[in-house]
Amino acid sequence: MSQSEEITQQDPESVQTDSADVVTDHNHKLYIETVGCQMNMLDSELVVADLRKRGYELTQNVKEAETVLFNTCSVREHAEHKIYSSLGRLRYGARKNPKKVIGVMGCMAQKDQKLIFQKAPQVDFVVGTGQLAQVAELIDKARVNHSQNRRSRELAVGLGRKDGKREEITNSFQSYDPLRDPEMRPSPYQAFVRIMIGCDKFCSYCVVPSTRGPEQSRGPREILSEVKVLADQGVKEVTLLGQTVNSYKHTQDGKLYRLSDLLYLIHDVEGIDRIKFVTSYPKDMTNDLLEAIRDLPKATRYLHVPLQHGCDDVLKYMKRGYTVEDYRDMMHRINEILPGCSVSSDFIVGHPGETEESHQKSLESIREFRFKNSFIFKYSERPGTKAAERFEDDIPEEIKKRRNNEMLDLQNEISEADNAEFIGRQVEVLVEGPSKSALKASDNSADSLAEQLMGRSKCDRIVVFDGNPRLAGSLADVEVIDVTPTTLIGNIITREYQHQSGASLPILQ
Ligand code: SAM
Ligand code: SF4
């Protein structure tokens, strides 16, 4: 292997490019493809913001971009295939334009590491979830190498979960939370805020504990100052992110802070109207958290707490650490402390060992718990996980598909019936801006549905209604007149209307 092809594992601090060496002779067009969860969306947003500060300009056209990044996901095989095919399509372009720098970041980078260079030799660097601060330097380094007719193949990743002492592994995953530029955010009124990284739950089917490393909570002081900056920039709603966000724990100045304490701190930030958090873990849904949501008007009445399966045997194979009865107890506490709070779930169908009878139990759990919505995934065997080691992926694809559709149909039926309860009621909506159909229509015609707005109710239901686009970022009261399984459709109620008519519509949150 020649020196230029040598693959080096970078220590988090060690990527250094002599600034005198930076090559500026390229077009600064940046293309980024992001797949996966909200954590990935946030990572991409932050990396792009950093690069834009350095003069890069986003483009949707991969062909014209001389810097191409892929932010990847490994949770299901399908997400990885998608990235490998995109990389395959770039092979010719990279040969044709030697200025093109290609980087792969995120979960697949951490999981596949050097394999990525083998499968896609045009890739210049592979950077894991815990090394995102290095992206700009890795781009510069690749460019220098290209200018000297060398390929650089830099690998900057965290340690495997068995590759050292806990502290060493933890240190090899650094949370990436630089301060953000207001113009760089996708929405001026909403922002994700990372409160923790990693996961220590080790569900048997899941790659996240190895791709995102050990669970680490950020300090409350850092989180609070980030939220204050966001509020000063006009953000109205923050969504706190963590793989098991309600496991948040951090000791600062001798005091232990949990998620409930964080909610209290953030609630006091002037300008913030709404606080959400995802994703919660059923066993960590403690009463102090539910009571904080009850007592804090800015906290949304919405919890995303994946059940994953309705059969205890499968939950045991999954190593989720709870039974359906435990989940039921949690739902009782939620309903008691937070009446009207909506709950959504994730489910996996076709997990090894799932019988027709156990699948029926998952359907039954959707009927019993009446989730606002459920994300349903077909089991995907992930190399390196306990499930892949222990079980054969024995459910045929057609059965997985059929079970998936049955769950979706049932969930839709329940969502529509529960949404129908809102007809005739008033909901408070944080207006996000034009609805998707308004945006689509405004592409085609100047005076279209540009005034159909969308936002979310306090229980996280999507609400569409006609209104002045200037309402974006404010709270509006909307009377619901119709529904679909995913959306409440309504009319905005102005203060004048309420005064003159004296109408007292029942308020649902
Ligand atoms: N931390 C969250 C939790 O515990 O619920 C979810 C994180 S994971 C990125 C999002 C969802 O992907 C999981 O809730 C699970 O339903 C699904 N998932 C994870 N691994 C999977 C696999 N191997 N096959 C299919 N779905 C999977
Ligand atoms: Fe994966 Fe389980 Fe951790 Fe969620 S809690 S990220 S499903 S290991």
XYZ file of C-alpha atoms and ligand atoms in Angstrom:
544
model
C 0.000 0.000 0.000
C 1.574 3.331 -1.012
C 1.792 6.152 1.472
C -1.010 8.062 -0.189
C -3.325 5.104 0.186
C -2.438 4.535 3.775
C -5.409 4.511 6.087
C -4.832 6.174 9.396
C -7.082 6.100 12.411
C -7.194 9.621 13.715
C -7.057 10.618 17.283
C -9.923 13.165 17.835
C -7.485 16.063 18.165
C -4.998 15.067 15.547
C -6.296 16.072 12.125
C -4.229 19.083 11.256
C -3.735 20.739 7.937
C -1.228 23.471 7.715
C -3.350 26.478 6.757
C -0.617 27.482 4.289
C -1.459 24.228 2.518
C -5.181 24.917 2.085
C -6.185 24.696 -1.569
C -8.642 27.391 -2.592
C -8.860 26.545 -6.265
C -12.279 24.830 -6.182
C -15.850 25.979 -6.594
C -17.022 25.887 -2.913
C -20.293 24.247 -3.948
C -21.356 21.790 -1.263
C -23.805 18.936 -1.735
C -24.989 16.935 1.275
C -27.258 13.918 1.409
C -28.678 13.064 4.817
C -30.535 9.919 5.778
C -31.781 8.781 9.166
C -33.048 10.298 12.372
C -33.385 13.819 13.789
C -29.940 13.475 15.356
C -28.523 13.112 11.830
C -30.545 16.093 10.626
C -29.047 18.154 13.432
C -25.524 16.870 12.706
C -25.880 17.821 9.035
C -27.272 21.227 9.925
C -24.276 21.934 12.178
C -21.660 20.664 9.717
C -23.227 22.669 6.882
C -23.358 25.795 9.070
C -19.652 25.417 9.848
C -18.784 24.947 6.172
C -20.940 27.875 5.079
C -19.022 30.074 7.492
C -15.929 28.952 5.633
C -17.342 30.103 2.318
C -19.165 26.995 1.102
C -22.507 27.325 -0.610
C -25.150 24.571 -0.631
C -26.314 23.154 -3.943
C -28.930 20.520 -4.780
C -26.897 19.518 -7.820
C -24.400 16.818 -6.934
C -22.717 17.112 -10.347
C -21.658 20.728 -9.898
C -20.529 20.302 -6.271
C -16.833 19.883 -5.680
C -17.491 18.897 -2.079
C -19.917 16.038 -1.507
C -20.905 14.714 1.910
C -23.073 11.790 2.922
C -24.487 11.726 6.424
C -25.451 8.117 6.889
C -27.627 5.768 8.913
C -27.063 2.119 9.793
C -30.236 1.329 11.680
C -31.620 -0.684 8.738
C -29.780 -2.257 5.811
C -31.909 -0.331 3.337
C -30.459 3.013 4.531
C -26.941 1.740 3.900
C -27.826 0.449 0.413
C -29.138 3.864 -0.444
C -25.805 5.495 0.394
C -23.706 2.865 -1.362
C -25.758 3.315 -4.536
C -25.402 7.108 -4.346
C -21.654 6.638 -3.910
C -21.615 4.251 -6.881
C -23.244 6.891 -9.065
C -20.450 9.306 -8.145
C -17.598 7.105 -9.300
C -17.424 8.500 -12.814
C -17.852 12.129 -11.684
C -14.993 11.766 -9.211
C -12.690 10.360 -11.905
C -13.657 13.128 -14.290
C -13.198 15.955 -11.804
C -10.157 15.413 -9.577
C -11.178 18.453 -7.512
C -14.196 16.580 -6.181
C -13.831 15.699 -2.500
C -16.154 13.033 -1.124
C -16.719 12.351 2.564
C -18.880 9.843 4.389
C -19.934 10.748 7.906
C -22.254 9.405 10.611
C -23.388 5.963 11.714
C -22.376 3.968 8.628
C -18.961 5.622 8.742
C -18.525 4.485 12.327
C -19.854 1.003 11.546
C -18.198 0.167 8.207
C -15.018 2.237 8.565
C -12.345 1.014 6.067
C -14.883 -1.138 4.256
C -16.239 2.094 2.777
C -12.919 2.762 1.002
C -13.006 -0.772 -0.370
C -16.569 -0.528 -1.621
C -16.233 3.071 -2.803
C -12.587 3.911 -3.583
C -13.529 7.452 -4.637
C -14.261 8.349 -0.979
C -11.636 10.644 0.567
C -12.563 10.440 4.208
C -14.782 8.555 6.606
C -15.752 10.392 9.771
C -17.735 8.910 12.656
C -20.545 10.420 14.707
C -18.120 11.507 17.429
C -15.608 13.280 15.161
C -17.813 15.716 13.251
C -15.775 18.715 14.385
C -13.031 17.471 12.046
C -15.026 17.562 8.807
C -13.740 20.935 7.547
C -10.133 19.983 8.163
C -10.575 16.602 6.519
C -11.974 18.329 3.435
C -8.970 20.677 3.303
C -6.592 17.784 3.746
C -8.219 15.797 0.940
C -7.989 18.827 -1.313
C -4.288 19.244 -0.637
C -3.757 15.590 -1.477
C -5.790 15.861 -4.689
C -3.727 18.885 -5.729
C -0.633 16.691 -5.405
C -2.283 13.886 -7.337
C -2.689 11.735 -4.256
C -5.799 10.179 -2.829
C -6.198 10.750 0.856
C -8.056 8.160 2.768
C -8.595 9.482 6.236
C -10.477 7.499 8.817
C -11.577 9.427 11.914
C -13.813 7.269 14.074
C -14.551 6.411 17.713
C -13.513 3.211 19.477
C -15.625 0.041 19.371
C -17.623 -0.767 22.513
C -15.142 -3.496 23.448
C -11.971 -1.702 22.353
C -10.879 -0.084 25.587
C -11.867 1.129 29.026
C -15.246 2.849 29.260
C -13.575 6.227 29.741
C -11.411 5.809 26.636
C -14.374 4.741 24.534
C -16.480 7.609 25.882
C -13.722 10.131 25.137
C -13.492 8.902 21.564
C -17.095 10.122 20.937
C -17.330 13.913 21.168
C -20.684 15.694 21.036
C -20.638 18.297 18.245
C -22.554 21.399 19.335
C -21.006 24.586 17.946
C -23.001 27.801 18.257
C -25.365 28.243 15.337
C -25.837 31.043 12.919
C -29.553 32.018 12.712
C -29.540 32.049 8.890
C -28.222 28.512 8.818
C -31.223 26.908 10.528
C -33.834 25.199 8.347
C -36.613 26.942 10.331
C -36.234 30.305 12.066
C -38.691 29.283 14.809
C -37.736 25.700 15.585
C -34.467 24.116 16.610
C -33.162 20.764 17.734
C -30.960 20.830 20.813
C -28.858 17.804 21.623
C -28.904 16.994 25.311
C -27.170 13.639 25.145
C -25.334 11.354 22.765
C -24.950 7.578 22.591
C -26.934 4.762 24.116
C -26.301 2.132 26.788
C -29.487 0.106 26.411
C -28.149 -2.468 23.950
C -31.478 -3.649 22.538
C -30.463 -6.858 20.760
C -31.445 -5.719 17.238
C -29.896 -2.235 17.326
C -26.556 -0.841 16.104
C -26.890 2.557 17.784
C -24.876 1.737 20.957
C -21.873 0.971 18.744
C -22.387 3.646 16.080
C -23.044 6.463 18.561
C -20.991 5.163 21.468
C -21.638 5.269 25.213
C -24.467 7.338 26.672
C -23.217 10.830 27.631
C -25.354 13.724 28.838
C -24.316 17.305 28.152
C -24.094 19.729 31.065
C -27.272 21.716 31.872
C -25.351 24.997 31.810
C -24.166 24.413 28.237
C -27.639 23.320 27.141
C -29.281 26.314 28.785
C -26.909 28.800 27.211
C -27.512 27.217 23.802
C -31.282 27.541 24.302
C -30.901 31.197 25.361
C -28.922 31.989 22.217
C -31.563 30.234 20.110
C -34.347 32.190 21.850
C -32.479 35.458 21.189
C -32.338 34.442 17.542
C -36.135 34.051 17.443
C -36.565 30.328 18.087
C -39.945 29.554 19.661
C -39.799 25.779 19.929
C -36.900 23.594 20.996
C -36.853 19.825 20.596
C -34.412 18.180 22.978
C -32.730 15.186 21.386
C -31.355 11.961 22.794
C -31.635 8.275 21.892
C -33.191 7.695 25.316
C -33.753 11.312 26.169
C -35.520 10.665 29.476
C -32.441 8.819 30.764
C -30.716 12.240 30.827
C -28.517 12.579 33.899
C -25.717 15.026 34.569
C -24.046 16.172 37.755
C -22.892 19.791 37.724
C -21.659 21.755 40.741
C -22.553 18.816 42.983
C -26.208 18.686 41.865
C -27.729 15.877 39.850
C -29.868 17.144 36.973
C -32.502 14.932 35.318
C -34.678 15.725 32.339
C -37.383 17.166 34.630
C -34.813 19.648 36.043
C -33.756 20.622 32.523
C -37.385 21.287 31.563
C -37.744 23.680 34.503
C -34.540 25.512 33.520
C -35.531 25.834 29.856
C -39.090 26.829 30.744
C -37.737 30.037 32.266
C -36.076 31.100 29.011
C -37.927 34.100 27.657
C -39.082 33.728 24.056
C -39.366 29.933 24.100
C -43.039 28.907 23.774
C -42.747 25.166 23.369
C -40.444 22.438 24.635
C -40.474 18.913 23.184
C -38.169 15.961 23.655
C -37.573 12.707 21.766
C -37.112 9.711 22.083
C -38.175 8.398 25.487
C -37.444 4.972 26.887
C -40.428 3.315 28.659
C -38.537 2.208 31.762
C -37.186 5.710 32.406
C -40.575 7.464 32.276
C -40.486 8.605 35.892
C -43.259 10.530 37.669
C -41.042 13.580 38.289
C -40.840 13.997 34.515
C -44.597 13.572 33.976
C -45.290 16.041 36.797
C -42.868 18.560 35.288
C -44.762 18.344 31.979
C -48.048 18.776 33.858
C -46.773 21.835 35.723
C -44.954 23.555 32.861
C -47.309 25.121 30.314
C -44.594 25.322 27.642
C -43.962 21.556 27.706
C -45.863 19.764 24.937
C -48.413 17.139 25.944
C -46.739 14.587 23.733
C -44.439 11.655 24.372
C -42.709 9.422 21.844
C -42.149 6.214 23.824
C -41.610 3.236 21.519
C -43.154 -0.028 22.711
C -41.454 -1.934 19.808
C -43.611 -5.059 20.242
C -46.836 -6.194 21.907
C -45.626 -9.677 22.853
C -43.530 -10.332 25.950
C -41.597 -13.169 24.325
C -40.437 -10.897 21.505
C -39.687 -8.048 23.932
C -37.455 -10.515 25.755
C -35.615 -11.497 22.550
C -35.235 -7.790 21.898
C -33.781 -7.254 25.400
C -35.954 -4.197 25.846
C -36.012 -4.727 29.599
C -39.788 -4.384 30.149
C -43.001 -6.317 29.620
C -46.278 -5.174 28.059
C -47.667 -4.984 31.602
C -44.837 -2.596 32.598
C -45.684 -0.466 29.549
C -49.376 -0.562 30.541
C -48.473 0.713 34.023
C -46.502 3.533 32.411
C -49.510 4.423 30.216
C -51.759 4.499 33.284
C -49.396 6.916 34.990
C -49.249 9.081 31.866
C -53.036 9.168 31.588
C -53.456 9.892 35.276
C -50.869 12.675 35.534
C -51.285 14.069 32.014
C -54.838 13.467 30.793
C -55.094 14.140 27.044
C -51.360 13.643 26.493
C -50.721 11.934 23.163
C -48.273 9.076 22.891
C -46.606 7.707 19.771
C -44.607 4.534 19.287
C -42.171 2.634 17.093
C -42.763 -1.041 16.262
C -40.617 -3.691 14.638
C -42.432 -6.405 12.655
C -40.867 -9.683 11.617
C -38.320 -9.866 14.432
C -36.855 -13.415 14.560
C -39.228 -15.648 16.483
C -42.294 -13.464 15.846
C -45.221 -15.848 15.340
C -48.605 -14.975 13.889
C -49.895 -15.008 17.455
C -47.244 -12.580 18.674
C -47.922 -10.307 15.694
C -51.605 -10.272 16.731
C -50.461 -9.092 20.165
C -48.684 -6.111 18.567
C -51.934 -5.260 16.747
C -53.784 -5.625 20.035
C -51.380 -3.189 21.718
C -52.138 -0.568 19.048
C -55.858 -1.016 19.806
C -55.280 -0.847 23.547
C -52.871 2.086 23.745
C -54.366 4.109 20.885
C -51.097 5.715 19.812
C -51.296 9.071 18.066
C -49.120 7.502 15.388
C -46.634 4.660 15.073
C -43.494 4.276 13.009
C -43.449 0.674 11.852
C -40.240 -0.967 10.677
C -39.547 -4.364 9.152
C -36.817 -6.142 11.083
C -33.446 -5.716 9.417
C -30.589 -7.911 10.579
C -27.620 -5.783 11.603
C -24.169 -7.372 11.673
C -22.488 -7.088 15.047
C -25.732 -6.987 17.045
C -26.729 -9.645 19.585
C -29.831 -10.476 17.530
C -27.709 -11.184 14.440
C -25.427 -13.425 16.501
C -28.221 -15.331 18.190
C -31.121 -15.581 15.765
C -31.704 -16.366 12.162
C -33.614 -13.678 10.249
C -36.322 -16.281 9.662
C -39.446 -14.316 8.718
C -39.856 -14.122 4.921
C -40.007 -10.631 3.376
C -43.635 -11.049 2.153
C -44.775 -11.873 5.676
C -42.903 -8.890 7.081
C -44.548 -6.700 4.438
C -48.029 -8.044 5.141
C -47.640 -7.590 8.903
C -46.259 -4.105 8.354
C -49.305 -3.158 6.244
C -51.720 -4.625 8.771
C -50.176 -2.544 11.514
C -50.195 0.608 9.403
C -53.858 0.128 8.426
C -54.907 -0.379 12.020
C -52.854 2.568 13.249
C -54.370 4.814 10.557
C -57.884 3.749 11.542
C -57.181 4.569 15.194
C -55.430 7.847 14.403
C -58.364 8.997 12.255
C -60.950 8.016 14.873
C -59.017 9.821 17.624
C -58.420 12.844 15.424
C -62.189 12.985 14.752
C -62.694 13.688 18.484
C -61.135 17.083 17.804
C -63.822 18.179 15.337
C -65.599 21.245 16.717
C -62.864 21.897 19.232
C -60.218 24.558 19.472
C -56.499 23.813 19.477
C -53.553 26.083 20.105
C -51.155 25.853 17.175
C -47.545 26.945 16.881
C -47.580 28.108 13.264
C -44.609 26.766 11.311
C -45.305 28.294 7.877
C -46.863 27.299 4.549
C -48.142 23.707 4.406
C -46.458 21.186 2.110
C -49.241 21.436 -0.468
C -49.037 25.234 -0.357
C -45.317 25.060 -0.985
C -45.814 22.632 -3.863
C -48.551 24.749 -5.370
C -46.514 27.939 -5.040
C -43.834 26.283 -7.187
C -46.352 26.120 -10.003
C -48.417 29.236 -9.718
C -48.044 32.650 -8.199
C -51.423 33.025 -6.506
C -52.041 29.479 -5.391
C -52.608 28.020 -1.967
C -49.730 30.085 -0.631
C -51.866 30.902 2.392
C -52.519 27.382 3.553
C -50.465 27.247 6.733
C -49.381 24.360 8.916
C -48.340 23.997 12.502
C -48.669 21.620 15.405
C -51.025 21.470 18.347
C -49.700 21.136 21.860
C -50.201 17.366 21.595
C -48.082 17.355 18.413
C -50.894 16.884 15.892
C -50.318 18.459 12.489
C -52.892 21.208 11.868
C -53.534 22.937 8.508
C -55.629 26.064 8.033
C -55.762 29.152 5.837
C -54.096 32.230 7.267
C -51.662 35.044 6.803
C -48.116 33.710 6.262
C -46.923 36.385 8.683
C -48.392 34.236 11.475
C -45.382 31.891 11.155
C -43.647 31.620 14.506
C -46.699 32.670 16.537
C -49.332 30.789 18.499
C -52.787 30.724 16.895
C -56.132 29.254 17.958
C -57.702 27.027 15.337
C -61.151 25.424 15.307
C -60.986 21.904 13.859
C -63.545 21.196 11.130
C -62.263 18.013 9.495
C -59.539 15.398 9.911
C -57.440 12.754 8.164
C -55.407 10.050 9.963
C -52.425 12.408 10.055
C -53.875 15.916 10.037
C -56.418 18.197 11.687
C -57.949 20.679 9.251
C -59.321 23.877 10.683
C -60.215 27.546 10.601
C -58.232 30.135 12.438
C -60.151 31.920 15.197
C -59.301 35.571 15.606
C -59.703 37.352 18.943
C -62.377 39.606 17.391
C -64.374 36.580 16.343
C -64.218 35.181 19.832
C -65.304 38.509 21.370
C -68.141 39.233 18.982
C -69.660 35.793 18.854
C -68.964 34.967 22.474
C -68.390 31.460 21.163
C -66.870 29.247 23.793
C -65.482 26.294 21.972
C -64.149 23.512 24.195
C -60.375 23.721 24.329
C -58.361 20.580 23.684
C -54.571 20.901 23.919
N -33.653 5.173 20.752
C -34.905 5.010 20.215
C -35.672 3.947 21.008
O -35.149 3.250 21.794
O -36.828 3.825 20.770
C -34.934 4.697 18.764
C -33.707 4.724 17.957
S -33.732 3.850 16.439
C -32.703 4.876 15.544
C -35.315 4.187 15.751
C -36.147 2.962 15.558
O -35.596 2.124 14.570
C -36.272 2.046 16.770
O -37.216 2.525 17.674
C -36.686 0.745 16.161
O -38.072 0.639 16.060
C -36.086 0.829 14.760
N -34.971 -0.114 14.599
C -33.804 -0.136 15.261
N -33.055 -1.190 14.850
C -33.779 -1.842 13.917
C -33.561 -2.998 13.128
N -32.449 -3.714 13.244
N -34.521 -3.367 12.247
C -35.659 -2.646 12.124
N -35.915 -1.554 12.847
C -34.998 -1.154 13.735
Fe -31.283 1.316 19.903
Fe -32.523 0.398 22.058
Fe -30.714 2.354 22.291
Fe -33.070 2.854 21.142
S -32.732 2.235 23.282
S -31.062 3.474 20.397
S -33.486 0.952 20.099
S -30.328 0.273 21.653
